[in-house]
PDB file of N, CA, C and O in Angstrom:
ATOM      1  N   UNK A  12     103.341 111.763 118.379  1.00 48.00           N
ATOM      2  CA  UNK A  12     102.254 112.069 117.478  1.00 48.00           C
ATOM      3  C   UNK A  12     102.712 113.176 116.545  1.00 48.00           C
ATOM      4  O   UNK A  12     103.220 114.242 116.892  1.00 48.00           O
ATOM      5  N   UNK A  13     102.458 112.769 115.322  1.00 47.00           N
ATOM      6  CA  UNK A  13     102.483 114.100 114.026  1.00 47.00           C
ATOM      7  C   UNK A  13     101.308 114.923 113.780  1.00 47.00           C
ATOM      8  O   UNK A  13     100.203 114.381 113.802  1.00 47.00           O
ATOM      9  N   UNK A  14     101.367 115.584 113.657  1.00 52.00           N
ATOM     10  CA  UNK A  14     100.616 116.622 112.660  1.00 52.00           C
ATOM     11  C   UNK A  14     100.638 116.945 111.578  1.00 52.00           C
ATOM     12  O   UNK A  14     101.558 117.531 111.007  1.00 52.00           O
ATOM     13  N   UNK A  15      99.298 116.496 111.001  1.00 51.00           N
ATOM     14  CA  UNK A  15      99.316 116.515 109.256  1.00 51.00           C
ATOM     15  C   UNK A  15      99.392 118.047 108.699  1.00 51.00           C
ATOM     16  O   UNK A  15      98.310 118.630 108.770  1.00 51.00           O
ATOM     17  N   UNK A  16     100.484 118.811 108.151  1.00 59.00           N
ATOM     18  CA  UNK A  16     100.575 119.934 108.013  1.00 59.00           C
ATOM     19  C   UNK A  16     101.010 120.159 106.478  1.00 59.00           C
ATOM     20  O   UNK A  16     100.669 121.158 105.846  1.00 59.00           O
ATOM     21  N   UNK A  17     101.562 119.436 106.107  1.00 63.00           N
ATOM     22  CA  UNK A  17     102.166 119.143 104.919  1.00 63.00           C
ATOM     23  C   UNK A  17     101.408 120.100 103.668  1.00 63.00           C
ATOM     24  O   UNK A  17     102.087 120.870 102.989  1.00 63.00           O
ATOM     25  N   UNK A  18     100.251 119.978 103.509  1.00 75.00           N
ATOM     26  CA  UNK A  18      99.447 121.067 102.883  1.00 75.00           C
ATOM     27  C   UNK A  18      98.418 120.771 103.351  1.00 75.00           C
ATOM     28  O   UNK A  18      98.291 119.636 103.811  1.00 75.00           O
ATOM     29  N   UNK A  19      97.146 121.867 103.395  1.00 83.00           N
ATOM     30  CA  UNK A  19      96.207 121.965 103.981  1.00 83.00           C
ATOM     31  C   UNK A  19      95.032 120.937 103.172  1.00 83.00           C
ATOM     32  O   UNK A  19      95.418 120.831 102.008  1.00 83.00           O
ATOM     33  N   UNK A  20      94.123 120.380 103.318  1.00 87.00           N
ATOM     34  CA  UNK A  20      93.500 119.413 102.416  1.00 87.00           C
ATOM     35  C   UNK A  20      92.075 120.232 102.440  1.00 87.00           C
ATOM     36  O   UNK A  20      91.754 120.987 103.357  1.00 87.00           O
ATOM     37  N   UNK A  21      91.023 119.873 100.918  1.00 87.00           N
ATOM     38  CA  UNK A  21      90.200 120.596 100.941  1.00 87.00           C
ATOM     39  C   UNK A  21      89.285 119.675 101.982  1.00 87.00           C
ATOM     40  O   UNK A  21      89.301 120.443 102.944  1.00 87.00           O
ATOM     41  N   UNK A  22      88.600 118.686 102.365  1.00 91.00           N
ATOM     42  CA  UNK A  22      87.987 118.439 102.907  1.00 91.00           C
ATOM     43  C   UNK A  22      88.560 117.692 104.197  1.00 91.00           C
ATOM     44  O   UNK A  22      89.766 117.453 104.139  1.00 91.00           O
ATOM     45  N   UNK A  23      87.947 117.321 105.253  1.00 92.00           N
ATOM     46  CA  UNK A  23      88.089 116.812 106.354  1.00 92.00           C
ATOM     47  C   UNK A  23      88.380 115.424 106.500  1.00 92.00           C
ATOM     48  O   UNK A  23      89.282 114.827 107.087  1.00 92.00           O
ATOM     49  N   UNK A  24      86.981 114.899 105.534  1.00 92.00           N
ATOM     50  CA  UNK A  24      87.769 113.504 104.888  1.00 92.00           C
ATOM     51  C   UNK A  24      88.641 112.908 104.524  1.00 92.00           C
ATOM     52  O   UNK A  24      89.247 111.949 105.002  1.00 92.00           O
ATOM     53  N   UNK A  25      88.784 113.684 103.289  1.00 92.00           N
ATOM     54  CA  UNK A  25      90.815 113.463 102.687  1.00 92.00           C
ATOM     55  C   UNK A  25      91.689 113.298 103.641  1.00 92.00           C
ATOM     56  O   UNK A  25      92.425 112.314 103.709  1.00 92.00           O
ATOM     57  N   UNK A  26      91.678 114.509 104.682  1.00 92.00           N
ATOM     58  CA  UNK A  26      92.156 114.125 105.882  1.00 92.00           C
ATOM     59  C   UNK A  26      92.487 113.098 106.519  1.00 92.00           C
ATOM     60  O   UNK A  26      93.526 112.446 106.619  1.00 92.00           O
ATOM     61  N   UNK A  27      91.304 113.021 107.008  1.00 93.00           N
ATOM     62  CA  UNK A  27      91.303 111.804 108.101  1.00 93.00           C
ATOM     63  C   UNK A  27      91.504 110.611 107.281  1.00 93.00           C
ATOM     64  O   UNK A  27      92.492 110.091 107.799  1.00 93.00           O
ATOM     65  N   UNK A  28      91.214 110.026 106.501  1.00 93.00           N
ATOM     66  CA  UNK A  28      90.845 108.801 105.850  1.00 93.00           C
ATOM     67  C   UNK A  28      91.766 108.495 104.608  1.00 93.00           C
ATOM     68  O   UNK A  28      91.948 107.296 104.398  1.00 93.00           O
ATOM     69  N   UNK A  29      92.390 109.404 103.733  1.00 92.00           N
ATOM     70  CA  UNK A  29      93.536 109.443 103.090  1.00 92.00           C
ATOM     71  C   UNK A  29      94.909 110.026 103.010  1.00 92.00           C
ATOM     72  O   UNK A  29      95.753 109.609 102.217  1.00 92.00           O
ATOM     73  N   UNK A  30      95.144 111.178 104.005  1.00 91.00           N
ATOM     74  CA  UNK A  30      96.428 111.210 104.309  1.00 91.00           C
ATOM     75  C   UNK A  30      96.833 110.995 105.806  1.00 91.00           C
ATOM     76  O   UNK A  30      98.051 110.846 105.896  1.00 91.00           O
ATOM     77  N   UNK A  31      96.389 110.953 106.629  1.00 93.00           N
ATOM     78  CA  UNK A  31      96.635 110.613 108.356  1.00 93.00           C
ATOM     79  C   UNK A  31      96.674 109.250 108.166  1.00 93.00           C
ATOM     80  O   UNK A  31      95.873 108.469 107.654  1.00 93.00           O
ATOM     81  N   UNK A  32      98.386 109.030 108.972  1.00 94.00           N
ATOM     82  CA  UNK A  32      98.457 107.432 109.535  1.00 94.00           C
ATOM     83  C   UNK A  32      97.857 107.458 111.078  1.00 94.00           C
ATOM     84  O   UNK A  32      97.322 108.311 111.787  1.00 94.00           O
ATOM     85  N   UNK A  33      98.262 105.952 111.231  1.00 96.00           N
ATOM     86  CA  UNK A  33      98.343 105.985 112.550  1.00 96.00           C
ATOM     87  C   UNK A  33      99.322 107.047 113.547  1.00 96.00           C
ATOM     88  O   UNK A  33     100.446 107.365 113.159  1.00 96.00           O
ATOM     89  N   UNK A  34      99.039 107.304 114.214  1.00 95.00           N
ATOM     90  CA  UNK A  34      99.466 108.415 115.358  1.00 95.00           C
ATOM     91  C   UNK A  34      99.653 110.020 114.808  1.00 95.00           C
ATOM     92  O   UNK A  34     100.177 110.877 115.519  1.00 95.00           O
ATOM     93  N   UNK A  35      99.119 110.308 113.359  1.00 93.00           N
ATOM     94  CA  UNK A  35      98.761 111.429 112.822  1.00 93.00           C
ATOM     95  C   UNK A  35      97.209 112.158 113.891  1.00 93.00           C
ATOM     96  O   UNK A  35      96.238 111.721 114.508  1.00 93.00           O
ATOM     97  N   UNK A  36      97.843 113.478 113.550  1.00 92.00           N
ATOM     98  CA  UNK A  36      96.821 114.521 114.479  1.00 92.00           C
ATOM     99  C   UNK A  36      96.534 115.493 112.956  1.00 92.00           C
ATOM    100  O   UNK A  36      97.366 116.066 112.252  1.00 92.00           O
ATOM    101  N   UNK A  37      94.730 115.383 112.771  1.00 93.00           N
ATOM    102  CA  UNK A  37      94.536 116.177 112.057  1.00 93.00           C
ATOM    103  C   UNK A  37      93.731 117.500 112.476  1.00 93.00           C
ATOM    104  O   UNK A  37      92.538 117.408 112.763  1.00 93.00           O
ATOM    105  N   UNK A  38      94.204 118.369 112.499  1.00 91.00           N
ATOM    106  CA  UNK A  38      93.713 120.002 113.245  1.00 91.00           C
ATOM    107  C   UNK A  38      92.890 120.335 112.242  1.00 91.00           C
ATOM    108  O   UNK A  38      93.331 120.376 111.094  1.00 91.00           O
ATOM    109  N   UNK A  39      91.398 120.661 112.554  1.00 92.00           N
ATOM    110  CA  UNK A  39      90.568 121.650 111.807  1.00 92.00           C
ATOM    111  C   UNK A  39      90.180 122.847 112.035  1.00 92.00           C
ATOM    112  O   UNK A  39      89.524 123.057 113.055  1.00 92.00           O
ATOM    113  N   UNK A  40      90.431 123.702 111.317  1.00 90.00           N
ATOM    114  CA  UNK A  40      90.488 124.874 111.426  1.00 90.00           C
ATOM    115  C   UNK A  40      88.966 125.332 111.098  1.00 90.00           C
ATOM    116  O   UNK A  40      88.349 124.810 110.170  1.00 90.00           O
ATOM    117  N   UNK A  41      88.266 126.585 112.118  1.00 87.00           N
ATOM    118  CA  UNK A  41      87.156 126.542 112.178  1.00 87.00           C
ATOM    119  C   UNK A  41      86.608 127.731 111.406  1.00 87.00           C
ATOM    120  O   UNK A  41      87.491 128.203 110.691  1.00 87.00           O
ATOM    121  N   UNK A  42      85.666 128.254 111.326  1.00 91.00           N
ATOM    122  CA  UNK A  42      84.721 127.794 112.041  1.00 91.00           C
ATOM    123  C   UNK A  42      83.266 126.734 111.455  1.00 91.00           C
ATOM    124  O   UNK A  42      82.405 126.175 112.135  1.00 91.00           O
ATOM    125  N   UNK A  43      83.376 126.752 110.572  1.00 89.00           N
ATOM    126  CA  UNK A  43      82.085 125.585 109.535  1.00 89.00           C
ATOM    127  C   UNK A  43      82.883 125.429 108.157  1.00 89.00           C
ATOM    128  O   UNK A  43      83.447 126.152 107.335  1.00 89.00           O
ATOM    129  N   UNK A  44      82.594 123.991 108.384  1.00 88.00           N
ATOM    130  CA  UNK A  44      82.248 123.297 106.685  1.00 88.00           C
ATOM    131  C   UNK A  44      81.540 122.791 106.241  1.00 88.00           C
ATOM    132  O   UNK A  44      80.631 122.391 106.968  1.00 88.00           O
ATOM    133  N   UNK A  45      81.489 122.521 104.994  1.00 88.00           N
ATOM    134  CA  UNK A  45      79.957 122.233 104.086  1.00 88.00           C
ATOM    135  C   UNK A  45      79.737 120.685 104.621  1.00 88.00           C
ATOM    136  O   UNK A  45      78.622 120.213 104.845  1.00 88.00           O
ATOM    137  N   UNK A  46      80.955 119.987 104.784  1.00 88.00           N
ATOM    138  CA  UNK A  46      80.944 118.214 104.350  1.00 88.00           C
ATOM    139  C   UNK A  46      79.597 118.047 105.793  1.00 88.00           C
ATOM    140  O   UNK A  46      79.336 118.601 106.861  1.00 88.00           O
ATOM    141  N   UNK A  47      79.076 116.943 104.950  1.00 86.00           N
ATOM    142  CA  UNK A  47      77.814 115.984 105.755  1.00 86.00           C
ATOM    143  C   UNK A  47      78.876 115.212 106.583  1.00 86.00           C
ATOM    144  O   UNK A  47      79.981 115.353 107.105  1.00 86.00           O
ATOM    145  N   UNK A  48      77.811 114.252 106.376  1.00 87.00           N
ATOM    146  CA  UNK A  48      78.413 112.769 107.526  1.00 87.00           C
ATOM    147  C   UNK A  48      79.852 112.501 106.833  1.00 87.00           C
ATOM    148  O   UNK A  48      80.034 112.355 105.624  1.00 87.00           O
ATOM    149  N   UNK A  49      80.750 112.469 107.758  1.00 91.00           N
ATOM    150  CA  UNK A  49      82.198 111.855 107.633  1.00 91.00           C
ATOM    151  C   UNK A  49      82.081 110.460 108.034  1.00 91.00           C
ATOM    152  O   UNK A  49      81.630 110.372 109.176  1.00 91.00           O
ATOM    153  N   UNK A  50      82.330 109.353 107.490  1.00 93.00           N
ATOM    154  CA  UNK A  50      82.854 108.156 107.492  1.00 93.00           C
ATOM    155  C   UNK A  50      83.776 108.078 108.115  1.00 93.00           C
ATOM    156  O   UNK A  50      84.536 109.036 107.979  1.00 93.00           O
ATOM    157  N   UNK A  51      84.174 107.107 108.980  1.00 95.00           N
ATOM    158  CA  UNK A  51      85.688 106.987 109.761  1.00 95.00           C
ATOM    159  C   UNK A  51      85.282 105.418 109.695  1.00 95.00           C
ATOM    160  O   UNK A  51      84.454 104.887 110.435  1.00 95.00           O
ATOM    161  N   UNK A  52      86.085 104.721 108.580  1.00 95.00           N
ATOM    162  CA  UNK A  52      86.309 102.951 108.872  1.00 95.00           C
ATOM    163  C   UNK A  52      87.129 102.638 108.739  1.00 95.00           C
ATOM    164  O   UNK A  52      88.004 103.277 108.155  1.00 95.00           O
ATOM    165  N   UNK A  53      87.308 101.199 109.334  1.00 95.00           N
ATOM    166  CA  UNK A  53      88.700 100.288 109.887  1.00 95.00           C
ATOM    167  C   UNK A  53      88.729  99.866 108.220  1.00 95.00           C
ATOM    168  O   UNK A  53      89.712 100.088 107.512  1.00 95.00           O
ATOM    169  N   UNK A  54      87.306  99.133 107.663  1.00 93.00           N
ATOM    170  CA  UNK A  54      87.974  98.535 106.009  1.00 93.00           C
ATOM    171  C   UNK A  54      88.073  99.638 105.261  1.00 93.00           C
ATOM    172  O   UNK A  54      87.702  99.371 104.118  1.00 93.00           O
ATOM    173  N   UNK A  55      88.514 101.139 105.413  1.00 89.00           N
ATOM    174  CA  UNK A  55      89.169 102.004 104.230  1.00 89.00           C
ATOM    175  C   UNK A  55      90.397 102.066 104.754  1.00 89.00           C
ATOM    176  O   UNK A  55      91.209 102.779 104.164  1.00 89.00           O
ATOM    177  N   UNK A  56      90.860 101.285 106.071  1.00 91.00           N
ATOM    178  CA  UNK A  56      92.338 101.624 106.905  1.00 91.00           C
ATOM    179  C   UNK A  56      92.558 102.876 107.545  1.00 91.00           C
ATOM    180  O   UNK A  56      93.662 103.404 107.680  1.00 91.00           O
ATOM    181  N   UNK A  57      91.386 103.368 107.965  1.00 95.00           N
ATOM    182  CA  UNK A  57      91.367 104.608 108.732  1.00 95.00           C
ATOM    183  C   UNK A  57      91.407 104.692 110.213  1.00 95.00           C
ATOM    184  O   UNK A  57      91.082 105.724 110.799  1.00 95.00           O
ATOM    185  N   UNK A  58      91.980 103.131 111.105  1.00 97.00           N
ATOM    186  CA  UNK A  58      91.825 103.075 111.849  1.00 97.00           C
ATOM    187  C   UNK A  58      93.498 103.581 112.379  1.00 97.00           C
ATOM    188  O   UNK A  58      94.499 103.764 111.686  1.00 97.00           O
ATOM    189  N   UNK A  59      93.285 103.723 114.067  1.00 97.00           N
ATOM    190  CA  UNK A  59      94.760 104.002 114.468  1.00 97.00           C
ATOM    191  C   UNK A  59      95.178 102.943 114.790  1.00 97.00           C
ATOM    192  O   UNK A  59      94.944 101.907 114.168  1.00 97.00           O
ATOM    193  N   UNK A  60      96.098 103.051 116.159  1.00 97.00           N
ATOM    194  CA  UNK A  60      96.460 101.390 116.422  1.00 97.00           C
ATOM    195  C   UNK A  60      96.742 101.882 117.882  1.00 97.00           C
ATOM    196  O   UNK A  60      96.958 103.037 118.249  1.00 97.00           O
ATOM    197  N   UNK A  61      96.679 100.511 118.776  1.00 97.00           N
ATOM    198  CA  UNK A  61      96.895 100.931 120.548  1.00 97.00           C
ATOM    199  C   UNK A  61      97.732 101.573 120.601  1.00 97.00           C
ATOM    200  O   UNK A  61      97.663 102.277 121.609  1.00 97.00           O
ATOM    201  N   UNK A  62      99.135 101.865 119.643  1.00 97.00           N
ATOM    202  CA  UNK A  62     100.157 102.494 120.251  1.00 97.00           C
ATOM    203  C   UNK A  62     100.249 103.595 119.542  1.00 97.00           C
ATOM    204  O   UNK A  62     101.203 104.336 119.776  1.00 97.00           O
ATOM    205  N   UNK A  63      99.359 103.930 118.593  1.00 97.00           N
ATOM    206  CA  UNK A  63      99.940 105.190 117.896  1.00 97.00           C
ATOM    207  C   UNK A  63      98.284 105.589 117.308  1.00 97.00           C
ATOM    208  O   UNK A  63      98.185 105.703 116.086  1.00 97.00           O
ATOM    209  N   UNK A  64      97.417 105.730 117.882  1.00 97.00           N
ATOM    210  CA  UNK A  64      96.015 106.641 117.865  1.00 97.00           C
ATOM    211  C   UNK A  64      95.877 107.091 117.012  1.00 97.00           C
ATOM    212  O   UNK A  64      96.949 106.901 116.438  1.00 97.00           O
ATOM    213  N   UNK A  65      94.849 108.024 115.929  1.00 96.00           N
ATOM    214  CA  UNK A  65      94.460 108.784 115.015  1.00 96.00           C
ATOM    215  C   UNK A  65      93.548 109.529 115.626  1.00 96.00           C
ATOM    216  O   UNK A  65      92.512 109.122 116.151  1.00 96.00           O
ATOM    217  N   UNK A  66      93.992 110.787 115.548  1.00 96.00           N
ATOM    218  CA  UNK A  66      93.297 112.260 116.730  1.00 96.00           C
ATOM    219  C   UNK A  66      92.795 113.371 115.469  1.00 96.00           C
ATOM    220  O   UNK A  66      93.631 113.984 114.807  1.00 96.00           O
ATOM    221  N   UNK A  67      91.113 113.541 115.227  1.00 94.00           N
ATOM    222  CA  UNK A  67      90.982 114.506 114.879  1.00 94.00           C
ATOM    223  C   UNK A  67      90.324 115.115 115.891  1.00 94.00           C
ATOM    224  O   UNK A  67      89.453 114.747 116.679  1.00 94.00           O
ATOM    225  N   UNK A  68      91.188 116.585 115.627  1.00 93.00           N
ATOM    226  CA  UNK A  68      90.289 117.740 116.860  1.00 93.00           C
ATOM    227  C   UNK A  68      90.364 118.918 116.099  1.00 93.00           C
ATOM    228  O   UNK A  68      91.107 119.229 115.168  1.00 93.00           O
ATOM    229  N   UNK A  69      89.231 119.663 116.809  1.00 92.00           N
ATOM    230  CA  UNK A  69      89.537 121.396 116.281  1.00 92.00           C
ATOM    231  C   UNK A  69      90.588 122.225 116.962  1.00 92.00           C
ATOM    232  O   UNK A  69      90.844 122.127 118.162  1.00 92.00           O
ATOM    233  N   UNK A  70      91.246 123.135 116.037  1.00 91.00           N
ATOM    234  CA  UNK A  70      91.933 124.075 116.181  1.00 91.00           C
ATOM    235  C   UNK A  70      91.794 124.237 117.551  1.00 91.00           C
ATOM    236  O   UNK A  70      90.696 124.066 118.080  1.00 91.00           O
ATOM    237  N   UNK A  71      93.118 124.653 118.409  1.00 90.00           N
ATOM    238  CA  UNK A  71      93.077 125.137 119.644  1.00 90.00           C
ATOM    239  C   UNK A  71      92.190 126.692 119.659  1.00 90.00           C
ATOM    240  O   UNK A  71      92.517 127.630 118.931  1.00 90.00           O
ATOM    241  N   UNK A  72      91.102 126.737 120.569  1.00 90.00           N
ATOM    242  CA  UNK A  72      90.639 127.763 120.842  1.00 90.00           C
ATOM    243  C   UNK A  72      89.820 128.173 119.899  1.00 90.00           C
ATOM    244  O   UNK A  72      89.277 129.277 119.934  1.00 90.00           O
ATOM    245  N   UNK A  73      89.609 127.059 118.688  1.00 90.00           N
ATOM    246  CA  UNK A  73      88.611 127.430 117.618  1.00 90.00           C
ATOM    247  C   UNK A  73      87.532 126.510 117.908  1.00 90.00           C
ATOM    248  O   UNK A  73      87.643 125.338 118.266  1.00 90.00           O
ATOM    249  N   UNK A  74      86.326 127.271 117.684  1.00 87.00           N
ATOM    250  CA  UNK A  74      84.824 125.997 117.430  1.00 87.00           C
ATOM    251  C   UNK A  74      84.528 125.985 116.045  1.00 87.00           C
ATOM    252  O   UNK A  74      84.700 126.882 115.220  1.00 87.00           O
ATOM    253  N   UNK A  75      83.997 124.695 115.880  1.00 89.00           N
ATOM    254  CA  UNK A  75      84.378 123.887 114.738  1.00 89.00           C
ATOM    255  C   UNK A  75      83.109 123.259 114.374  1.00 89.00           C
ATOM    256  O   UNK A  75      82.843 122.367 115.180  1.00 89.00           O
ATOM    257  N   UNK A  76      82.009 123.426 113.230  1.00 89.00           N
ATOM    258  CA  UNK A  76      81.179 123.056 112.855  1.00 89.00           C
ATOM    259  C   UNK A  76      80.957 122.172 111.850  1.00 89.00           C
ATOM    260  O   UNK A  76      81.722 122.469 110.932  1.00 89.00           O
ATOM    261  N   UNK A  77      80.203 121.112 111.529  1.00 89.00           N
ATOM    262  CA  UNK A  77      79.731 120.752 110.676  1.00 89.00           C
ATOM    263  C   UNK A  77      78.067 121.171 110.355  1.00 89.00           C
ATOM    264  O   UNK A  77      77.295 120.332 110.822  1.00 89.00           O
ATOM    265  N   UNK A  78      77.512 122.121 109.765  1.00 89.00           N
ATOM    266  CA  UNK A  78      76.070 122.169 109.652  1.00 89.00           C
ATOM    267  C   UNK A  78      75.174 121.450 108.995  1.00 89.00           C
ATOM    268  O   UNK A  78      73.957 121.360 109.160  1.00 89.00           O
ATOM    269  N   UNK A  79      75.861 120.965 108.262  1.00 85.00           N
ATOM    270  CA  UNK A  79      75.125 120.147 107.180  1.00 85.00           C
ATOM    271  C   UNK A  79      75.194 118.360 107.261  1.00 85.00           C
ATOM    272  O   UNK A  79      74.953 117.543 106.372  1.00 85.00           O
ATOM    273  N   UNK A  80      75.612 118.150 108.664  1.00 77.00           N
ATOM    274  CA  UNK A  80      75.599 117.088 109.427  1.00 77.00           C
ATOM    275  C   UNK A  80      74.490 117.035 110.173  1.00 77.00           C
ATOM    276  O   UNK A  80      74.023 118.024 110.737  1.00 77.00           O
ATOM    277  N   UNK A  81      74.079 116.073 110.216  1.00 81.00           N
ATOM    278  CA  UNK A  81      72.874 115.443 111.126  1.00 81.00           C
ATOM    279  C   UNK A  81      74.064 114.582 112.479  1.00 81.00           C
ATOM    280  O   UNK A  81      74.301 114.976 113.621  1.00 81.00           O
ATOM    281  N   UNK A  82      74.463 113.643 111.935  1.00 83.00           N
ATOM    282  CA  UNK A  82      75.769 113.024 112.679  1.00 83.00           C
ATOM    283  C   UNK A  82      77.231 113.481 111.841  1.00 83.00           C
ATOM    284  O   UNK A  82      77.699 112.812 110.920  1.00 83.00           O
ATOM    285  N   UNK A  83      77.820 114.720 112.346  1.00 86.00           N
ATOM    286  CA  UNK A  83      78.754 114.906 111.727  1.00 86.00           C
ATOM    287  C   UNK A  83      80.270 113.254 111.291  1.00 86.00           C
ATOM    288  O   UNK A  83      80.794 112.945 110.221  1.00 86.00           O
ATOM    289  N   UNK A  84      80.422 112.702 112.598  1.00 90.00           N
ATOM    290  CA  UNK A  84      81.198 111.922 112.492  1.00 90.00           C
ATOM    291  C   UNK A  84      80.394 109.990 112.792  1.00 90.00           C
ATOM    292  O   UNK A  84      80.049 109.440 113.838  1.00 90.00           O
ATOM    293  N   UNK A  85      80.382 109.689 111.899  1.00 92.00           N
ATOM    294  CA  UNK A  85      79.945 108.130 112.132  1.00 92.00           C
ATOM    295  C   UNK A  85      81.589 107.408 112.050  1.00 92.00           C
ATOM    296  O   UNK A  85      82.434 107.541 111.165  1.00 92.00           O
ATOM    297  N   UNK A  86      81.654 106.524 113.476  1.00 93.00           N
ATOM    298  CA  UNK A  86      83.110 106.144 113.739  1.00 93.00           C
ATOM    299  C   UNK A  86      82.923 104.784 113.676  1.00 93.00           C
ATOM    300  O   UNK A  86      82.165 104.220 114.466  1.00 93.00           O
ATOM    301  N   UNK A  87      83.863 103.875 112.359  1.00 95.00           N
ATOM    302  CA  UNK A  87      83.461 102.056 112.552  1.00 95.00           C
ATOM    303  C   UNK A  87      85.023 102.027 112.516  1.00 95.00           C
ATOM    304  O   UNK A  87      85.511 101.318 111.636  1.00 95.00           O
ATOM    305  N   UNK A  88      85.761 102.603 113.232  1.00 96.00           N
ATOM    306  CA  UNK A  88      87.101 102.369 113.225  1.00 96.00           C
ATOM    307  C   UNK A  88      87.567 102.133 114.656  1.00 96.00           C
ATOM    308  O   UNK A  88      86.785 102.197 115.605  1.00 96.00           O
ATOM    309  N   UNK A  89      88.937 101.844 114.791  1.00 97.00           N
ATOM    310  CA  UNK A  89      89.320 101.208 116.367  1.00 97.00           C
ATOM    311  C   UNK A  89      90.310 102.509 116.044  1.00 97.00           C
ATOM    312  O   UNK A  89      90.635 102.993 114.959  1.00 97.00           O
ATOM    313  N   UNK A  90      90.808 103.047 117.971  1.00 97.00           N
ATOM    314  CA  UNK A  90      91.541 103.693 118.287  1.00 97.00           C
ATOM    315  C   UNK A  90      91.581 105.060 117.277  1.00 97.00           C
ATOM    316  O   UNK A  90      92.488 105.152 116.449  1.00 97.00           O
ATOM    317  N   UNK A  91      90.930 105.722 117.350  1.00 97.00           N
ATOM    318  CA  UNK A  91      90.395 106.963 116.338  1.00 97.00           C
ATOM    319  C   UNK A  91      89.543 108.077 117.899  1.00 97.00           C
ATOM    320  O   UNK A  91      88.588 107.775 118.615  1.00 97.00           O
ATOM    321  N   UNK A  92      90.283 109.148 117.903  1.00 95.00           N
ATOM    322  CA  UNK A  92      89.643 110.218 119.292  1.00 95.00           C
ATOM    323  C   UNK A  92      88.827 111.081 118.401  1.00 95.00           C
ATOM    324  O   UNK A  92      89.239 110.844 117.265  1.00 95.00           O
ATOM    325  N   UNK A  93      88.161 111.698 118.361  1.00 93.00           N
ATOM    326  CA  UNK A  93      87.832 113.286 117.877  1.00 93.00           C
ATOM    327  C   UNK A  93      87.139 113.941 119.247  1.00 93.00           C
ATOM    328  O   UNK A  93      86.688 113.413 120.264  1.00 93.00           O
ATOM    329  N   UNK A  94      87.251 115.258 118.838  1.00 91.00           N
ATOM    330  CA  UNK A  94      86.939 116.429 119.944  1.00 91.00           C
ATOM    331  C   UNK A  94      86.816 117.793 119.324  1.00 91.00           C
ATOM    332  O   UNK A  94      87.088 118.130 118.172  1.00 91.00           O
ATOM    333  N   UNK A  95      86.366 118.487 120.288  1.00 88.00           N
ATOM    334  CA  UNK A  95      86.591 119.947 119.530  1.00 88.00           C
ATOM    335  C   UNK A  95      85.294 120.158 118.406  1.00 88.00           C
ATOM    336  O   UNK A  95      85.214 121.140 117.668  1.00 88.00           O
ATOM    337  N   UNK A  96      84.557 119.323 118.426  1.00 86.00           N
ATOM    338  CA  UNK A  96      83.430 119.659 117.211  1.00 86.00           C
ATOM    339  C   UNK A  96      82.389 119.849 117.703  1.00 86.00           C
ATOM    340  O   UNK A  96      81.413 120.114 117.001  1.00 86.00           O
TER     341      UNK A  96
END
């Protein structure tokens, strides 16, 4: 598994959904961001795959908010973890 480090992205989205492949780990650094509901879908290709997963989690040892989420993460994708939020 990689870690998307390459430069930091302004939103969480961009993240997950335009630069993370499959078996990419995207780390969020905490503690709140503005973004609402995040989208996670298989038809934008945001899905992982059995052998190589797509992991968003928060920062080790950081808590990690969305406030302006009702459902921070809505997931229509296969093999996609999140945690840490």
């Amino acid at each position: 598994m990689s870690v998307v480090t390459s430069a930091p992205c302004a939103t969480i989205g961009h993240a997950v959904n335009d630069v993370a492949k499959p078996g990419d780990a995207v780390l969020v650094r905490g503690p709140t961001h503005p973004e609402s509901e995040l989208w996670i879908r298989e038809s934008n290709g945001s899905s992982g795959t059995p052998a190589a997963p797509k992991v968003v989690k928060g920062w080790p040892q950081e808590r990690v908010a969305l406030p302006n989420a009702a459902r921070p993460f809505i997931l229509d994708a296969n093999y996609v973890t999140i945690s840490g939020f």
